[in-house]
Tab-separated table of C-alpha atoms in Angstrom:
chain	number	residue	atom	x	y	z
A	147	UNK	CA	155.102	10.955	1.058
A	148	UNK	CA	152.744	13.623	-0.100
A	149	UNK	CA	149.800	14.362	1.838
A	150	UNK	CA	146.551	13.533	-0.294
A	151	UNK	CA	143.780	15.998	-0.914
A	152	UNK	CA	140.477	15.594	0.225
A	153	UNK	CA	138.426	12.689	-1.856
A	154	UNK	CA	135.445	14.131	-3.803
A	155	UNK	CA	132.368	12.357	-4.699
A	156	UNK	CA	133.010	10.733	-8.382
A	157	UNK	CA	130.143	13.515	-9.499
A	158	UNK	CA	131.641	16.387	-7.993
A	159	UNK	CA	134.833	15.924	-9.548
A	160	UNK	CA	133.766	16.299	-12.610
A	161	UNK	CA	133.372	19.721	-14.378
A	162	UNK	CA	129.510	19.426	-14.684
A	163	UNK	CA	128.879	17.929	-11.561
A	164	UNK	CA	131.082	20.558	-9.694
A	165	UNK	CA	129.202	23.271	-11.516
A	166	UNK	CA	125.661	21.871	-10.404
A	167	UNK	CA	126.411	21.691	-6.644
A	168	UNK	CA	127.725	25.314	-6.945
A	169	UNK	CA	124.505	26.300	-8.208
A	170	UNK	CA	122.704	24.192	-5.536
A	171	UNK	CA	124.481	25.887	-2.673
A	172	UNK	CA	124.193	29.548	-4.323
A	173	UNK	CA	120.363	28.550	-4.261
A	174	UNK	CA	120.068	27.185	-1.004
A	175	UNK	CA	121.904	30.549	-0.017
A	176	UNK	CA	119.613	32.662	-1.869
A	177	UNK	CA	116.570	30.789	-0.097
A	178	UNK	CA	117.959	31.082	3.174
A	179	UNK	CA	118.945	34.765	3.279
A	180	UNK	CA	115.321	35.565	1.818
A	181	UNK	CA	113.633	33.590	4.717
A	182	UNK	CA	115.962	35.487	7.226
A	183	UNK	CA	115.181	38.943	5.486
A	184	UNK	CA	111.414	38.146	5.157
A	185	UNK	CA	111.319	37.422	8.822
A	186	UNK	CA	113.126	40.081	10.351
A	187	UNK	CA	111.851	42.946	7.835
A	188	UNK	CA	108.696	41.432	6.616
A	189	UNK	CA	107.838	40.132	3.157
A	190	UNK	CA	106.312	43.278	1.925
A	191	UNK	CA	109.368	45.775	2.880
A	192	UNK	CA	112.238	43.160	1.664
A	193	UNK	CA	113.226	43.971	-1.750
A	194	UNK	CA	114.993	41.615	-4.210
A	195	UNK	CA	117.676	43.847	-4.067
A	196	UNK	CA	118.207	43.511	-0.260
A	197	UNK	CA	118.340	39.573	-0.739
A	198	UNK	CA	120.867	39.968	-3.420
A	199	UNK	CA	123.156	42.399	-1.411
A	200	UNK	CA	123.092	40.233	1.527
A	201	UNK	CA	123.778	37.154	-0.612
A	202	UNK	CA	126.702	38.785	-2.267
A	203	UNK	CA	125.186	38.625	-5.913
A	204	UNK	CA	124.059	40.683	-8.626
A	205	UNK	CA	120.366	41.432	-9.003
A	206	UNK	CA	120.647	39.598	-12.784
A	207	UNK	CA	121.904	36.548	-10.619
A	208	UNK	CA	119.356	36.556	-8.421
A	209	UNK	CA	116.662	36.547	-11.627
A	210	UNK	CA	118.393	33.300	-12.976
A	211	UNK	CA	117.195	31.526	-10.035
A	212	UNK	CA	114.042	32.894	-9.047
A	213	UNK	CA	111.416	34.768	-11.446
A	214	UNK	CA	110.313	36.915	-8.293
A	215	UNK	CA	110.954	37.208	-4.604
A	216	UNK	CA	107.631	35.200	-3.750
A	217	UNK	CA	109.289	32.084	-5.563
A	218	UNK	CA	111.998	32.407	-3.276
A	219	UNK	CA	109.205	30.999	-0.662
A	220	UNK	CA	107.473	28.687	-3.350
A	221	UNK	CA	109.783	27.398	-5.136
A	222	UNK	CA	111.548	24.063	-3.966
A	223	UNK	CA	114.225	22.714	-6.392
A	224	UNK	CA	113.928	19.144	-7.561
A	225	UNK	CA	110.247	18.623	-5.818
A	226	UNK	CA	109.295	16.636	-9.341
A	227	UNK	CA	112.130	14.606	-8.891
A	228	UNK	CA	111.635	14.072	-5.470
A	229	UNK	CA	108.164	12.588	-6.102
A	230	UNK	CA	109.381	10.370	-8.841
A	231	UNK	CA	111.925	8.800	-6.600
A	232	UNK	CA	109.095	8.358	-3.388
A	233	UNK	CA	107.047	6.942	-6.231
A	234	UNK	CA	109.802	4.400	-7.108
A	235	UNK	CA	109.947	3.467	-3.938
A	236	UNK	CA	106.394	2.531	-3.355
A	237	UNK	CA	105.142	-1.073	-3.747
A	238	UNK	CA	104.274	-1.856	-7.141
A	239	UNK	CA	100.867	-2.649	-5.814
A	240	UNK	CA	100.029	0.645	-3.795
A	241	UNK	CA	96.674	2.160	-3.821
A	242	UNK	CA	96.932	5.350	-5.846
A	243	UNK	CA	95.864	7.114	-2.008
A	244	UNK	CA	98.615	5.061	0.085
A	245	UNK	CA	101.131	6.224	-3.030
A	246	UNK	CA	100.203	9.942	-2.652
A	247	UNK	CA	100.711	9.550	1.674
A	248	UNK	CA	104.026	7.768	0.884
A	249	UNK	CA	105.359	10.682	-1.206
A	250	UNK	CA	104.294	13.721	0.621
A	251	UNK	CA	105.372	12.075	3.827
A	252	UNK	CA	109.104	11.549	2.350
A	253	UNK	CA	109.238	15.049	0.907
A	254	UNK	CA	107.944	16.086	4.272
A	255	UNK	CA	110.499	14.361	6.452
A	256	UNK	CA	113.245	16.073	3.896
A	257	UNK	CA	112.733	19.599	5.593
A	258	UNK	CA	113.385	20.280	8.963
A	259	UNK	CA	110.937	21.957	11.045
A	260	UNK	CA	112.763	24.870	11.007
A	261	UNK	CA	112.171	25.371	7.256
A	262	UNK	CA	108.489	24.693	7.276
A	263	UNK	CA	108.051	26.996	10.366
A	264	UNK	CA	109.905	29.997	8.982
A	265	UNK	CA	107.981	29.784	5.640
A	266	UNK	CA	104.622	29.434	7.228
A	267	UNK	CA	105.323	32.650	9.622
A	268	UNK	CA	105.897	34.207	6.437
A	269	UNK	CA	103.373	33.535	4.214
A	270	UNK	CA	100.071	33.384	7.081
A	271	UNK	CA	100.386	36.974	7.863
A	272	UNK	CA	99.981	38.209	4.165
A	273	UNK	CA	96.965	37.366	2.263
A	274	UNK	CA	98.614	37.819	-1.247
A	275	UNK	CA	100.767	35.105	0.059
A	276	UNK	CA	98.087	32.939	1.131
A	277	UNK	CA	96.468	33.434	-1.926
A	278	UNK	CA	99.819	32.408	-3.489
A	279	UNK	CA	99.940	29.331	-1.813
A	280	UNK	CA	96.951	28.152	-3.532
A	281	UNK	CA	98.537	27.905	-6.941
A	282	UNK	CA	101.592	26.193	-5.037
A	283	UNK	CA	99.395	23.637	-3.830
A	284	UNK	CA	97.845	23.296	-7.228
A	285	UNK	CA	101.407	23.124	-9.081
A	286	UNK	CA	102.099	19.994	-6.749
A	287	UNK	CA	98.623	18.241	-7.441
A	288	UNK	CA	99.732	18.330	-10.741
A	289	UNK	CA	103.255	17.029	-9.911
A	290	UNK	CA	102.032	14.031	-7.758
A	291	UNK	CA	99.788	13.003	-10.426
A	292	UNK	CA	102.526	13.230	-12.788
A	293	UNK	CA	105.034	11.099	-10.777
A	294	UNK	CA	102.191	8.314	-10.055
A	295	UNK	CA	101.756	8.450	-13.983
A	296	UNK	CA	105.297	7.980	-14.430
A	297	UNK	CA	105.707	5.080	-12.121
A	298	UNK	CA	102.261	3.386	-12.946
A	299	UNK	CA	101.629	4.512	-16.908
A	300	UNK	CA	99.198	1.683	-17.315
A	301	UNK	CA	96.919	2.857	-14.226
A	302	UNK	CA	93.558	4.878	-14.550
A	303	UNK	CA	94.817	8.458	-14.596
A	304	UNK	CA	91.609	9.406	-13.173
A	305	UNK	CA	91.921	7.653	-10.148
A	306	UNK	CA	95.471	8.991	-9.612
A	307	UNK	CA	94.598	12.415	-10.339
A	308	UNK	CA	91.594	12.404	-7.328
A	309	UNK	CA	94.010	10.984	-4.901
A	310	UNK	CA	96.708	13.450	-5.680
A	311	UNK	CA	94.086	16.243	-5.191
A	312	UNK	CA	92.957	14.383	-2.014
A	313	UNK	CA	96.858	14.107	-0.917
A	314	UNK	CA	97.360	18.114	-1.249
A	315	UNK	CA	93.983	18.851	0.277
A	316	UNK	CA	95.050	16.760	3.231
A	317	UNK	CA	98.278	18.718	3.278
A	318	UNK	CA	96.592	21.897	3.407
A	319	UNK	CA	94.812	20.721	6.409
A	320	UNK	CA	97.447	19.303	8.264
A	321	UNK	CA	99.314	22.449	7.577
A	322	UNK	CA	96.784	24.625	9.486
A	323	UNK	CA	96.697	22.248	12.062
A	324	UNK	CA	100.492	22.244	12.450
A	325	UNK	CA	100.236	26.422	12.752
A	326	UNK	CA	97.461	26.104	14.951
A	327	UNK	CA	99.150	23.634	17.539
A	328	UNK	CA	102.010	25.982	17.012
A	329	UNK	CA	104.199	23.349	15.907
A	330	UNK	CA	103.756	21.062	18.481
A	331	UNK	CA	104.566	17.883	16.563
A	332	UNK	CA	106.089	17.075	12.953
A	333	UNK	CA	104.157	17.777	10.164
A	334	UNK	CA	104.472	14.551	8.781
A	335	UNK	CA	102.494	13.177	11.766
A	336	UNK	CA	99.502	15.569	11.014
A	337	UNK	CA	99.254	14.180	7.470
A	338	UNK	CA	99.595	10.724	8.763
A	339	UNK	CA	96.250	11.742	11.003
A	340	UNK	CA	94.987	13.399	8.055
A	341	UNK	CA	94.932	10.014	5.837
A	342	UNK	CA	93.998	7.960	8.537
A	343	UNK	CA	90.954	10.202	9.006
A	344	UNK	CA	90.031	10.119	4.767
A	345	UNK	CA	89.895	6.370	5.360
A	346	UNK	CA	87.706	6.594	8.054
A	347	UNK	CA	85.270	8.807	6.175
A	348	UNK	CA	85.172	6.753	2.864
A	349	UNK	CA	85.129	3.440	5.042
A	350	UNK	CA	87.479	1.100	3.230
A	351	UNK	CA	91.181	0.462	3.138
A	352	UNK	CA	92.289	2.498	0.440
């Protein structure tokens, strides 16, 4: 009796699914190589050519995935889809602030402490990257608000937008404390403390 080959997931067995999996694997490889070189050589001295060489791809292929080397740090593939999926798992009657807390907590748990720590250690010594992180935070505000609008299209947009801005503000403070305490606890625990603190400050059960 002939031995059977490995059983692939249905989507991976399809040509489109296999292509997407290979794209994701290459994307992840470029990110891992970028982090490694940024930590080893420093962000400023690491070039796109170095990343491409180490990842065993052409310069042209690099630009197919990332418009610049800074996007290796700040682009998270599928982040808006993750936010929509997390919003879909929220209770129907969840308040905007509770929804934002749930979404950010789920995303924080998707990443290992090592990944978050690597990015933080690359970004903080470089003023330009710290400024660029602010643009990233603004993008997350828009993505969070968009995910909630997708989940609750009938709700007040201003309330959801304000919750998104507040949530990202908490994420910023949580990230600063997490770095200051040398990554002592998982990032999502700092997030939880931040949301609890905001609720105490506004004096209600939002």
